[in-house]
mmCIF file of C-alpha atoms in Angstrom:
data_model
loop_
_atom_site.group_PDB
_atom_site.id
_atom_site.type_symbol
_atom_site.label_atom_id
_atom_site.label_comp_id
_atom_site.label_asym_id
_atom_site.label_seq_id
_atom_site.Cartn_x
_atom_site.Cartn_y
_atom_site.Cartn_z
ATOM 1 C CA MET C 1 -26.325 14.916 58.581
ATOM 2 C CA GLU C 2 -24.479 11.649 59.464
ATOM 3 C CA PRO C 3 -21.878 10.269 56.653
ATOM 4 C CA GLU C 4 -23.272 7.211 55.052
ATOM 5 C CA GLU C 5 -21.733 4.439 55.981
ATOM 6 C CA PRO C 6 -19.745 2.622 52.415
ATOM 7 C CA ARG C 7 -21.142 0.565 51.044
ATOM 8 C CA GLU C 8 -20.075 -3.596 50.897
ATOM 9 C CA LEU C 9 -18.376 -4.454 47.440
ATOM 10 C CA ARG C 10 -20.107 -7.989 46.464
ATOM 11 C CA GLU C 11 -19.369 -10.376 44.221
ATOM 12 C CA PRO C 12 -21.721 -10.662 40.634
ATOM 13 C CA GLY C 13 -24.094 -13.330 41.919
ATOM 14 C CA PRO C 14 -24.322 -16.543 39.710
ATOM 15 C CA GLY C 15 -25.494 -15.933 36.325
ATOM 16 C CA ALA C 16 -24.775 -12.084 36.160
ATOM 17 C CA GLU C 17 -21.715 -12.319 33.320
ATOM 18 C CA THR C 18 -24.652 -14.571 30.869
ATOM 19 C CA ALA C 19 -26.847 -11.536 31.777
ATOM 20 C CA ALA C 20 -24.512 -8.544 30.467
ATOM 21 C CA ALA C 21 -23.308 -11.356 27.328
ATOM 22 C CA PRO C 22 -26.708 -10.241 25.541
ATOM 23 C CA ARG C 23 -26.162 -6.423 26.528
ATOM 24 C CA TRP C 24 -22.377 -6.052 24.851
ATOM 25 C CA GLU C 25 -23.534 -8.486 21.589
ATOM 26 C CA GLU C 26 -27.198 -5.997 21.220
ATOM 27 C CA ALA C 27 -24.390 -2.942 21.985
ATOM 28 C CA LYS C 28 -21.694 -4.149 19.546
ATOM 29 C CA THR C 29 -24.600 -5.156 16.745
ATOM 30 C CA PHE C 30 -25.450 -1.536 16.634
ATOM 31 C CA TYR C 31 -21.896 0.041 15.956
ATOM 32 C CA ASP C 32 -21.557 -2.515 13.385
ATOM 33 C CA ASN C 33 -24.485 -1.259 11.873
ATOM 34 C CA LEU C 34 -24.103 1.900 12.144
ATOM 35 C CA THR C 35 -23.668 3.381 8.470
ATOM 36 C CA SER C 36 -23.667 7.280 7.104
ATOM 37 C CA LYS C 37 -26.130 7.810 4.319
ATOM 38 C CA LYS C 38 -23.366 10.263 2.825
ATOM 39 C CA LYS C 39 -20.367 8.014 3.043
ATOM 40 C CA PRO C 40 -19.708 4.183 2.143
ATOM 41 C CA LYS C 41 -18.949 2.065 5.457
ATOM 42 C CA SER C 42 -15.283 1.130 5.429
ATOM 43 C CA PRO C 43 -14.801 -2.443 5.526
ATOM 44 C CA LYS C 44 -13.332 -4.150 8.742
ATOM 45 C CA PRO C 45 -9.706 -4.623 8.031
ATOM 46 C CA GLN C 46 -9.323 -8.308 8.351
ATOM 47 C CA ASN C 47 -11.675 -8.733 4.741
ATOM 48 C CA ALA C 48 -9.839 -5.676 3.341
ATOM 49 C CA VAL C 49 -7.490 -5.520 0.844
ATOM 50 C CA THR C 50 -5.145 -3.032 2.866
ATOM 51 C CA ILE C 51 -3.040 -0.698 1.569
ATOM 52 C CA ALA C 52 -1.153 1.508 4.210
ATOM 53 C CA VAL C 53 1.031 4.952 2.678
ATOM 54 C CA SER C 54 2.820 7.497 4.656
ATOM 55 C CA SER C 55 1.639 10.910 5.188
ATOM 56 C CA ARG C 56 5.002 11.935 2.905
ATOM 57 C CA ALA C 57 4.029 9.438 0.270
ATOM 58 C CA LEU C 58 0.562 10.721 0.058
ATOM 59 C CA PHE C 59 1.111 14.489 0.013
ATOM 60 C CA ARG C 60 4.614 16.542 -0.436
ATOM 61 C CA MET C 61 6.261 17.936 2.620
ATOM 62 C CA ASP C 62 9.532 19.350 1.667
ATOM 63 C CA GLU C 63 9.466 22.251 3.209
ATOM 64 C CA GLU C 64 8.340 20.595 6.380
ATOM 65 C CA GLN C 65 11.209 18.171 6.169
ATOM 66 C CA ARG C 66 13.423 21.571 5.439
ATOM 67 C CA ILE C 67 11.944 23.366 9.336
ATOM 68 C CA TYR C 68 12.217 20.084 11.046
ATOM 69 C CA MET C 69 15.682 19.296 10.211
ATOM 70 C CA GLU C 70 16.937 23.082 10.117
ATOM 71 C CA GLN C 71 14.886 23.987 13.582
ATOM 72 C CA GLY C 72 13.788 20.929 14.956
ATOM 73 C CA VAL C 73 10.489 19.570 16.209
ATOM 74 C CA GLU C 74 8.622 21.943 18.275
ATOM 75 C CA GLU C 75 9.144 24.727 15.292
ATOM 76 C CA TYR C 76 7.996 21.539 12.735
ATOM 77 C CA VAL C 77 4.985 21.282 15.079
ATOM 78 C CA ARG C 78 4.286 24.971 15.435
ATOM 79 C CA TYR C 79 4.291 25.309 11.546
ATOM 80 C CA GLN C 80 1.760 22.999 10.894
ATOM 81 C CA LEU C 81 -0.244 23.972 13.336
ATOM 82 C CA GLU C 82 -0.289 27.850 11.927
ATOM 83 C CA HIS C 83 -0.947 26.379 8.225
ATOM 84 C CA GLU C 84 -3.077 23.283 9.197
ATOM 85 C CA ASN C 85 -6.157 25.006 6.998
ATOM 86 C CA GLU C 86 -3.921 25.381 4.159
ATOM 87 C CA PRO C 87 -3.833 21.477 2.472
ATOM 88 C CA PHE C 88 -0.503 19.674 1.058
ATOM 89 C CA SER C 89 0.135 19.418 -2.510
ATOM 90 C CA PRO C 90 -0.376 16.172 -3.511
ATOM 91 C CA GLY C 91 2.449 13.563 -3.335
ATOM 92 C CA PRO C 92 3.673 11.314 -5.913
ATOM 93 C CA PRO C 93 0.759 8.468 -5.813
ATOM 94 C CA PHE C 94 -2.160 10.672 -6.412
ATOM 95 C CA PRO C 95 -2.249 8.947 -9.841
ATOM 96 C CA PHE C 96 -2.489 5.592 -7.719
ATOM 97 C CA TRP C 97 -5.361 7.089 -5.504
ATOM 98 C CA ARG C 98 -6.878 8.994 -8.240
ATOM 99 C CA ILE C 99 -7.928 8.683 -11.962
ATOM 100 C CA SER C 100 -9.688 12.374 -12.135
ATOM 101 C CA SER C 101 -10.978 14.304 -9.753
ATOM 102 C CA PRO C 102 -12.554 13.703 -6.929
ATOM 103 C CA ILE C 103 -12.870 9.783 -8.350
ATOM 104 C CA GLN C 104 -9.991 8.075 -6.551
ATOM 105 C CA ALA C 105 -8.292 4.953 -8.694
ATOM 106 C CA LEU C 106 -9.117 2.837 -5.383
ATOM 107 C CA GLU C 107 -12.955 4.130 -4.745
ATOM 108 C CA ALA C 108 -13.552 3.594 -8.684
ATOM 109 C CA VAL C 109 -12.965 -0.005 -8.186
ATOM 110 C CA ASN C 110 -14.755 0.012 -4.811
ATOM 111 C CA LYS C 111 -17.683 1.628 -6.158
ATOM 112 C CA ARG C 112 -18.004 -1.306 -8.939
ATOM 113 C CA LEU C 113 -17.383 -4.037 -6.438
ATOM 114 C CA ARG C 114 -20.491 -2.339 -4.006
ATOM 115 C CA GLU C 115 -22.803 -2.252 -6.854
ATOM 116 C CA LEU C 116 -22.116 -6.066 -7.420
ATOM 117 C CA TYR C 117 -21.732 -7.412 -4.172
ATOM 118 C CA PRO C 118 -23.671 -4.908 -1.935
ATOM 119 C CA GLU C 119 -22.891 -6.687 1.327
ATOM 120 C CA SER C 120 -19.411 -7.585 0.497
ATOM 121 C CA GLU C 121 -16.229 -6.108 2.395
ATOM 122 C CA ASP C 122 -13.536 -7.397 -0.426
ATOM 123 C CA LEU C 123 -13.093 -3.687 -0.969
ATOM 124 C CA PHE C 124 -9.945 -1.541 -0.972
ATOM 125 C CA ASP C 125 -9.143 0.381 2.404
ATOM 126 C CA ILE C 126 -6.365 3.081 2.724
ATOM 127 C CA VAL C 127 -4.781 3.555 5.957
ATOM 128 C CA LEU C 128 -2.893 6.676 6.921
ATOM 129 C CA VAL C 129 0.224 5.894 8.700
ATOM 130 C CA THR C 130 2.671 8.551 9.901
ATOM 131 C CA ASN C 131 5.238 9.256 12.752
ATOM 132 C CA ASN C 132 3.731 12.871 12.797
ATOM 133 C CA HIS C 133 2.918 13.987 16.140
ATOM 134 C CA ALA C 134 -0.669 13.891 16.398
ATOM 135 C CA GLN C 135 -1.289 17.591 16.652
ATOM 136 C CA VAL C 136 -0.069 17.708 12.779
ATOM 137 C CA GLY C 137 -3.560 15.328 12.496
ATOM 138 C CA VAL C 138 -5.470 18.199 11.683
ATOM 139 C CA ARG C 139 -3.663 19.477 8.785
ATOM 140 C CA LEU C 140 -3.708 15.819 7.853
ATOM 141 C CA ILE C 141 -7.566 15.597 8.016
ATOM 142 C CA ASN C 142 -8.466 18.843 6.199
ATOM 143 C CA SER C 143 -5.871 18.029 3.150
ATOM 144 C CA ILE C 144 -7.126 14.484 3.138
ATOM 145 C CA ASN C 145 -11.259 15.915 2.608
ATOM 146 C CA HIS C 146 -9.758 19.100 0.591
ATOM 147 C CA TYR C 147 -8.856 16.270 -1.994
ATOM 148 C CA ASP C 148 -11.963 14.182 -1.237
ATOM 149 C CA LEU C 149 -10.090 10.793 -0.322
ATOM 150 C CA PHE C 150 -11.337 8.478 1.364
ATOM 151 C CA ILE C 151 -8.711 7.785 4.016
ATOM 152 C CA GLU C 152 -10.951 7.286 7.449
ATOM 153 C CA ARG C 153 -8.428 5.359 9.431
ATOM 154 C CA PHE C 154 -5.484 7.170 10.718
ATOM 155 C CA CYS C 155 -2.029 6.161 12.655
ATOM 156 C CA MET C 156 0.164 8.858 14.297
ATOM 157 C CA THR C 157 2.873 7.463 16.474
ATOM 158 C CA GLY C 158 4.102 10.914 17.437
ATOM 159 C CA GLY C 159 7.864 9.896 16.558
ATOM 160 C CA ASN C 160 7.829 6.535 17.021
ATOM 161 C CA SER C 161 8.258 3.771 14.337
ATOM 162 C CA PRO C 162 4.655 2.743 13.241
ATOM 163 C CA ILE C 163 6.200 -0.124 11.474
ATOM 164 C CA CYS C 164 5.031 -2.764 14.169
ATOM 165 C CA TYR C 165 1.337 -1.838 13.771
ATOM 166 C CA LEU C 166 1.130 -2.798 9.857
ATOM 167 C CA LYS C 167 0.156 -6.076 11.044
ATOM 168 C CA ALA C 168 -2.434 -5.034 13.133
ATOM 169 C CA TYR C 169 -4.091 -3.285 10.523
ATOM 170 C CA HIS C 170 -4.100 -6.046 8.475
ATOM 171 C CA THR C 171 -1.533 -4.211 5.448
ATOM 172 C CA ASN C 172 -1.232 -5.731 2.140
ATOM 173 C CA LEU C 173 0.758 -3.181 0.952
ATOM 174 C CA TYR C 174 2.700 -0.122 2.331
ATOM 175 C CA LEU C 175 4.063 2.559 0.343
ATOM 176 C CA SER C 176 6.095 5.380 1.696
ATOM 177 C CA ALA C 177 8.724 7.929 0.645
ATOM 178 C CA ASP C 178 11.296 6.965 3.799
ATOM 179 C CA ALA C 179 13.126 3.888 2.481
ATOM 180 C CA GLU C 180 14.408 2.379 5.691
ATOM 181 C CA LYS C 181 10.836 2.634 7.459
ATOM 182 C CA VAL C 182 10.342 0.495 3.991
ATOM 183 C CA GLN C 183 13.541 -1.854 4.675
ATOM 184 C CA GLU C 184 11.696 -2.705 8.281
ATOM 185 C CA ALA C 185 8.899 -3.409 6.916
ATOM 186 C CA ILE C 186 10.094 -5.849 4.631
ATOM 187 C CA ASP C 187 12.455 -7.347 7.447
ATOM 188 C CA GLU C 188 9.108 -8.029 9.034
ATOM 189 C CA GLY C 189 7.648 -9.894 5.790
ATOM 190 C CA ILE C 190 5.150 -6.873 5.067
ATOM 191 C CA ALA C 191 4.914 -6.164 0.914
ATOM 192 C CA ALA C 192 6.335 -2.809 1.172
ATOM 193 C CA ALA C 193 8.317 -0.605 -1.692
ATOM 194 C CA THR C 194 9.329 3.320 -1.424
ATOM 195 C CA ILE C 195 7.642 5.385 -3.591
ATOM 196 C CA PHE C 196 9.101 8.695 -6.375
ATOM 197 C CA SER C 197 7.407 10.703 -8.192
ATOM 198 C CA PRO C 198 7.947 10.459 -11.961
ATOM 199 C CA SER C 199 9.853 13.183 -14.367
ATOM 200 C CA ARG C 200 6.427 14.289 -15.972
ATOM 201 C CA ASP C 201 3.162 14.179 -15.726
ATOM 202 C CA VAL C 202 1.299 11.579 -17.793
ATOM 203 C CA ALA C 203 -2.811 10.628 -17.693
ATOM 204 C CA VAL C 204 -3.533 7.718 -16.671
ATOM 205 C CA SER C 205 -6.749 5.019 -17.232
ATOM 206 C CA GLN C 206 -9.896 6.702 -16.192
ATOM 207 C CA SER C 207 -11.407 3.328 -16.045
ATOM 208 C CA GLN C 208 -9.009 1.056 -14.736
ATOM 209 C CA LEU C 209 -6.515 0.288 -11.968
ATOM 210 C CA ARG C 210 -3.375 -0.608 -13.566
ATOM 211 C CA VAL C 211 -0.576 -2.536 -11.609
ATOM 212 C CA ALA C 212 2.895 -3.260 -13.001
ATOM 213 C CA PHE C 213 5.072 -5.379 -11.202
ATOM 214 C CA ASP C 214 8.766 -7.003 -11.883
ATOM 215 C CA GLY C 215 9.385 -10.558 -11.869
ATOM 216 C CA ASP C 216 12.538 -11.526 -9.567
ATOM 217 C CA ALA C 217 13.067 -10.119 -6.615
ATOM 218 C CA VAL C 218 9.555 -8.783 -6.533
ATOM 219 C CA LEU C 219 6.534 -11.148 -6.772
ATOM 220 C CA PHE C 220 9.072 -14.127 -6.912
ATOM 221 C CA SER C 221 12.421 -14.353 -4.604
ATOM 222 C CA ASP C 222 16.141 -13.552 -5.539
ATOM 223 C CA GLU C 223 17.003 -16.505 -6.324
ATOM 224 C CA SER C 224 17.690 -16.383 -10.208
ATOM 225 C CA GLU C 225 19.207 -12.968 -9.918
ATOM 226 C CA ARG C 226 22.329 -14.744 -7.342
ATOM 227 C CA ILE C 227 23.137 -16.933 -9.946
ATOM 228 C CA VAL C 228 23.550 -14.423 -12.572
ATOM 229 C CA LYS C 229 25.103 -12.220 -10.890
ATOM 230 C CA ALA C 230 27.543 -15.835 -8.916
ATOM 231 C CA HIS C 231 28.115 -17.348 -12.696
ATOM 232 C CA GLY C 232 27.198 -15.642 -15.508
ATOM 233 C CA LEU C 233 23.524 -15.427 -17.502
ATOM 234 C CA ASP C 234 24.163 -18.561 -19.501
ATOM 235 C CA SER C 235 24.360 -20.257 -16.288
ATOM 236 C CA PHE C 236 21.652 -18.946 -15.898
ATOM 237 C CA PHE C 237 19.670 -20.317 -18.929
ATOM 238 C CA GLU C 238 20.895 -23.325 -17.595
ATOM 239 C CA HIS C 239 19.712 -23.272 -14.641
ATOM 240 C CA GLU C 240 16.090 -21.720 -15.969
ATOM 241 C CA LYS C 241 15.560 -24.770 -18.301
ATOM 242 C CA ALA C 242 16.460 -27.415 -15.820
ATOM 243 C CA HIS C 243 14.520 -25.876 -12.976
ATOM 244 C CA GLU C 244 11.533 -24.709 -15.546
ATOM 245 C CA ASN C 245 8.820 -27.358 -13.619
ATOM 246 C CA LYS C 246 10.095 -26.573 -10.314
ATOM 247 C CA PRO C 247 8.033 -23.183 -8.990
ATOM 248 C CA LEU C 248 10.021 -19.838 -7.235
ATOM 249 C CA ALA C 249 9.727 -19.518 -3.685
ATOM 250 C CA GLN C 250 7.492 -16.144 -3.235
ATOM 251 C CA GLY C 251 9.109 -12.487 -2.977
ATOM 252 C CA PRO C 252 7.811 -9.737 -0.687
ATOM 253 C CA LEU C 253 5.231 -8.568 -3.132
ATOM 254 C CA LYS C 254 3.297 -12.116 -4.053
ATOM 255 C CA GLY C 255 1.060 -11.489 -1.655
ATOM 256 C CA PHE C 256 -0.235 -7.868 -3.126
ATOM 257 C CA LEU C 257 -0.574 -9.208 -6.185
ATOM 258 C CA GLU C 258 -2.724 -12.764 -4.489
ATOM 259 C CA ALA C 259 -5.205 -9.966 -2.820
ATOM 260 C CA LEU C 260 -5.611 -8.130 -6.086
ATOM 261 C CA GLY C 261 -6.294 -11.324 -7.679
ATOM 262 C CA ARG C 262 -9.009 -12.206 -4.969
ATOM 263 C CA LEU C 263 -10.783 -8.692 -6.088
ATOM 264 C CA GLN C 264 -10.162 -9.548 -9.581
ATOM 265 C CA LYS C 265 -12.209 -13.034 -9.679
ATOM 266 C CA LYS C 266 -15.300 -10.969 -8.077
ATOM 267 C CA PHE C 267 -15.201 -9.805 -11.290
ATOM 268 C CA TYR C 268 -14.784 -12.645 -13.170
ATOM 269 C CA SER C 269 -17.220 -14.664 -11.533
ATOM 270 C CA LYS C 270 -19.871 -12.309 -13.407
ATOM 271 C CA GLY C 271 -18.627 -12.710 -16.623
ATOM 272 C CA LEU C 272 -16.838 -9.585 -16.132
ATOM 273 C CA ARG C 273 -13.447 -10.104 -16.622
ATOM 274 C CA LEU C 274 -13.265 -8.148 -20.105
ATOM 275 C CA GLU C 275 -14.447 -5.346 -18.234
ATOM 276 C CA CYS C 276 -12.826 -5.852 -15.460
ATOM 277 C CA PRO C 277 -11.078 -2.445 -13.572
ATOM 278 C CA ILE C 278 -8.032 -3.832 -12.216
ATOM 279 C CA ARG C 279 -5.379 -5.386 -14.635
ATOM 280 C CA THR C 280 -1.778 -6.205 -13.766
ATOM 281 C CA TYR C 281 1.227 -6.679 -15.937
ATOM 282 C CA LEU C 282 4.538 -8.667 -15.353
ATOM 283 C CA VAL C 283 6.894 -6.507 -16.951
ATOM 284 C CA THR C 284 10.311 -8.624 -16.371
ATOM 285 C CA ALA C 285 13.901 -8.603 -18.408
ATOM 286 C CA ARG C 286 13.370 -12.222 -18.561
ATOM 287 C CA SER C 287 13.716 -13.413 -22.010
ATOM 288 C CA ALA C 288 10.166 -15.465 -22.720
ATOM 289 C CA ALA C 289 12.152 -18.335 -24.223
ATOM 290 C CA SER C 290 15.354 -19.482 -22.495
ATOM 291 C CA SER C 291 14.045 -18.555 -19.040
ATOM 292 C CA GLY C 292 10.319 -17.057 -19.391
ATOM 293 C CA ALA C 293 8.279 -20.445 -18.859
ATOM 294 C CA ARG C 294 9.777 -21.065 -14.955
ATOM 295 C CA ALA C 295 8.393 -17.559 -14.176
ATOM 296 C CA LEU C 296 4.828 -18.215 -15.713
ATOM 297 C CA LYS C 297 4.841 -21.956 -14.175
ATOM 298 C CA THR C 298 5.649 -20.414 -10.903
ATOM 299 C CA LEU C 299 2.224 -18.324 -11.016
ATOM 300 C CA ARG C 300 -0.108 -20.646 -12.440
ATOM 301 C CA SER C 301 1.522 -22.977 -9.118
ATOM 302 C CA TRP C 302 0.216 -20.403 -6.710
ATOM 303 C CA GLY C 303 -2.954 -19.919 -8.509
ATOM 304 C CA LEU C 304 -2.463 -16.511 -9.514
ATOM 305 C CA GLU C 305 -1.744 -14.793 -13.075
ATOM 306 C CA THR C 306 -0.997 -11.206 -14.142
ATOM 307 C CA ASP C 307 -3.454 -10.133 -17.100
ATOM 308 C CA GLU C 308 -0.021 -9.364 -19.336
ATOM 309 C CA ALA C 309 2.980 -10.761 -19.684
ATOM 310 C CA LEU C 310 6.050 -8.773 -21.392
ATOM 311 C CA PHE C 311 9.345 -10.510 -21.859
ATOM 312 C CA LEU C 312 11.793 -7.693 -22.362
ATOM 313 C CA ALA C 313 14.921 -9.762 -23.001
ATOM 314 C CA GLY C 314 17.154 -6.873 -21.065
ATOM 315 C CA ALA C 315 15.711 -4.171 -22.997
ATOM 316 C CA PRO C 316 14.518 -0.936 -20.882
ATOM 317 C CA LYS C 317 11.089 -0.894 -19.490
ATOM 318 C CA GLY C 318 11.002 2.604 -19.469
ATOM 319 C CA PRO C 319 9.286 2.771 -23.215
ATOM 320 C CA LEU C 320 6.762 -0.061 -22.521
ATOM 321 C CA LEU C 321 5.739 1.541 -19.659
ATOM 322 C CA GLU C 322 4.789 4.717 -21.195
ATOM 323 C CA LYS C 323 2.512 2.768 -23.444
ATOM 324 C CA ILE C 324 1.091 0.338 -20.500
ATOM 325 C CA ARG C 325 0.274 3.514 -18.401
ATOM 326 C CA PRO C 326 0.077 1.843 -15.242
ATOM 327 C CA HIS C 327 -0.990 4.002 -12.026
ATOM 328 C CA ILE C 328 2.148 2.292 -10.445
ATOM 329 C CA PHE C 329 4.781 0.157 -10.985
ATOM 330 C CA PHE C 330 7.426 -1.973 -9.081
ATOM 331 C CA ASP C 331 10.933 -3.074 -9.211
ATOM 332 C CA ASP C 332 13.864 -3.812 -7.040
ATOM 333 C CA GLN C 333 16.620 -2.112 -9.506
ATOM 334 C CA MET C 334 16.854 1.018 -9.327
ATOM 335 C CA PHE C 335 18.010 1.829 -12.966
ATOM 336 C CA HIS C 336 14.634 0.074 -13.463
ATOM 337 C CA VAL C 337 12.509 2.554 -10.778
ATOM 338 C CA ALA C 338 14.656 5.892 -13.226
ATOM 339 C CA GLY C 339 13.919 5.037 -16.302
ATOM 340 C CA ALA C 340 9.801 4.109 -15.152
ATOM 341 C CA GLN C 341 9.805 8.005 -13.410
ATOM 342 C CA GLU C 342 11.386 9.585 -16.957
ATOM 343 C CA MET C 343 8.642 8.215 -19.080
ATOM 344 C CA GLY C 344 6.477 9.451 -16.212
ATOM 345 C CA THR C 345 4.753 6.301 -14.105
ATOM 346 C CA VAL C 346 5.100 6.369 -10.371
ATOM 347 C CA ALA C 347 7.508 4.054 -9.945
ATOM 348 C CA ALA C 348 8.074 1.998 -6.043
ATOM 349 C CA HIS C 349 11.213 0.421 -5.188
ATOM 350 C CA VAL C 350 11.358 -2.877 -3.690
ATOM 351 C CA PRO C 351 14.387 -2.920 -1.380
ATOM 352 C CA TYR C 352 15.255 -6.804 -1.457
ATOM 353 C CA GLY C 353 17.886 -9.393 -2.854
ATOM 354 C CA VAL C 354 20.652 -9.478 -4.238
ATOM 355 C CA ALA C 355 21.328 -6.802 -6.363
ATOM 356 C CA GLN C 356 20.269 -3.934 -3.308
ATOM 357 C CA THR C 357 23.476 -1.581 -1.617
ATOM 358 C CA PRO C 358 24.457 -2.287 1.609
ATOM 359 C CA ARG C 359 22.306 -0.869 3.950
ATOM 360 C CA ARG C 360 23.638 1.878 6.129
ATOM 361 C CA THR C 361 24.446 1.300 9.711
ATOM 362 C CA THR C 362 23.940 5.100 10.584
ATOM 363 C CA PRO C 363 20.271 6.144 10.324
ATOM 364 C CA THR C 364 19.932 9.723 8.717
ATOM 365 C CA LYS C 365 17.551 12.602 10.555
ATOM 366 C CA GLN C 366 14.309 11.879 9.679
ATOM 367 C CA ALA C 367 10.844 14.241 10.671
ATOM 368 C CA PRO C 368 7.871 13.163 11.799
ATOM 369 C CA SER C 369 7.021 13.765 8.333
ATOM 370 C CA ALA C 370 9.329 11.720 6.574
ATOM 371 C CA GLN C 371 7.403 8.890 6.231
#
């Protein structure tokens, strides 16, 4: 048999692209409408309130970290593969993800939102972001399924920093155990915090997600803290009084409060303000009479609010947080983070502003699980 002559490649004829377009649209519509009858559909990233969490923030990986530091990456990966059917122990943010087993705090809010707005994609979405090797992914997936966590989106970067992917995932908040990665995210303009385990377990609300924020250098800029450090408390009070009607510049977590507020308004519009499953708190060292008005007016100027505003006038925050029992508390001062930990609160440090110590110039060796 004679071999066939090669066929001549021809340019697509007129209208070929137009004819193909409906087929592409049909395929896209098919995949967009695919839904599971057992699991709720994940929202599109651009519509969701997306929280990116690192593997070591989500799970306790102390032994794995030790193996990496002492024996290197190959032994670390081998250990993970050998133990991939053993779920990791829960890490510090589990009260944030879980209200009571097996219902998660964030998914509980999503459930209420789906009941009220069946077609809406204004929901929480969780992305696991880690610089782990993809081979470790099976153990991570097994652990997530073991704890019945609804996390469908993963980003595993094989030793490279995952920070460059956060904006592509439309991240509203990044939580990690790696302070350097958190600082990198803050520098990129992404709301981020280093998460710390509480010193003791405290029961949190089973019906309401509670999130507490410090004000200066967290929701607001560090403008006022700079004045305190440079000129003292009296100058600060005078400055705040003189600028009471001038809004403070935004801080790194303003956008996350805004995202929470967007979801809260979905409940408010249904007349459910008092039954809203999300509650926010401003917990600040500011004095109410001397400097509180500017903080509240700043939030108002942004079209934002917190459900409660607690002005402590320099008193420790820990005892008050013990009463609030938030699922997570954000602060830029490590001594407030430590005080929250002592009272059983999951605390997250926001490395922003004049209060921070100088950055390290030489990075320490980090395991692939260190995020």
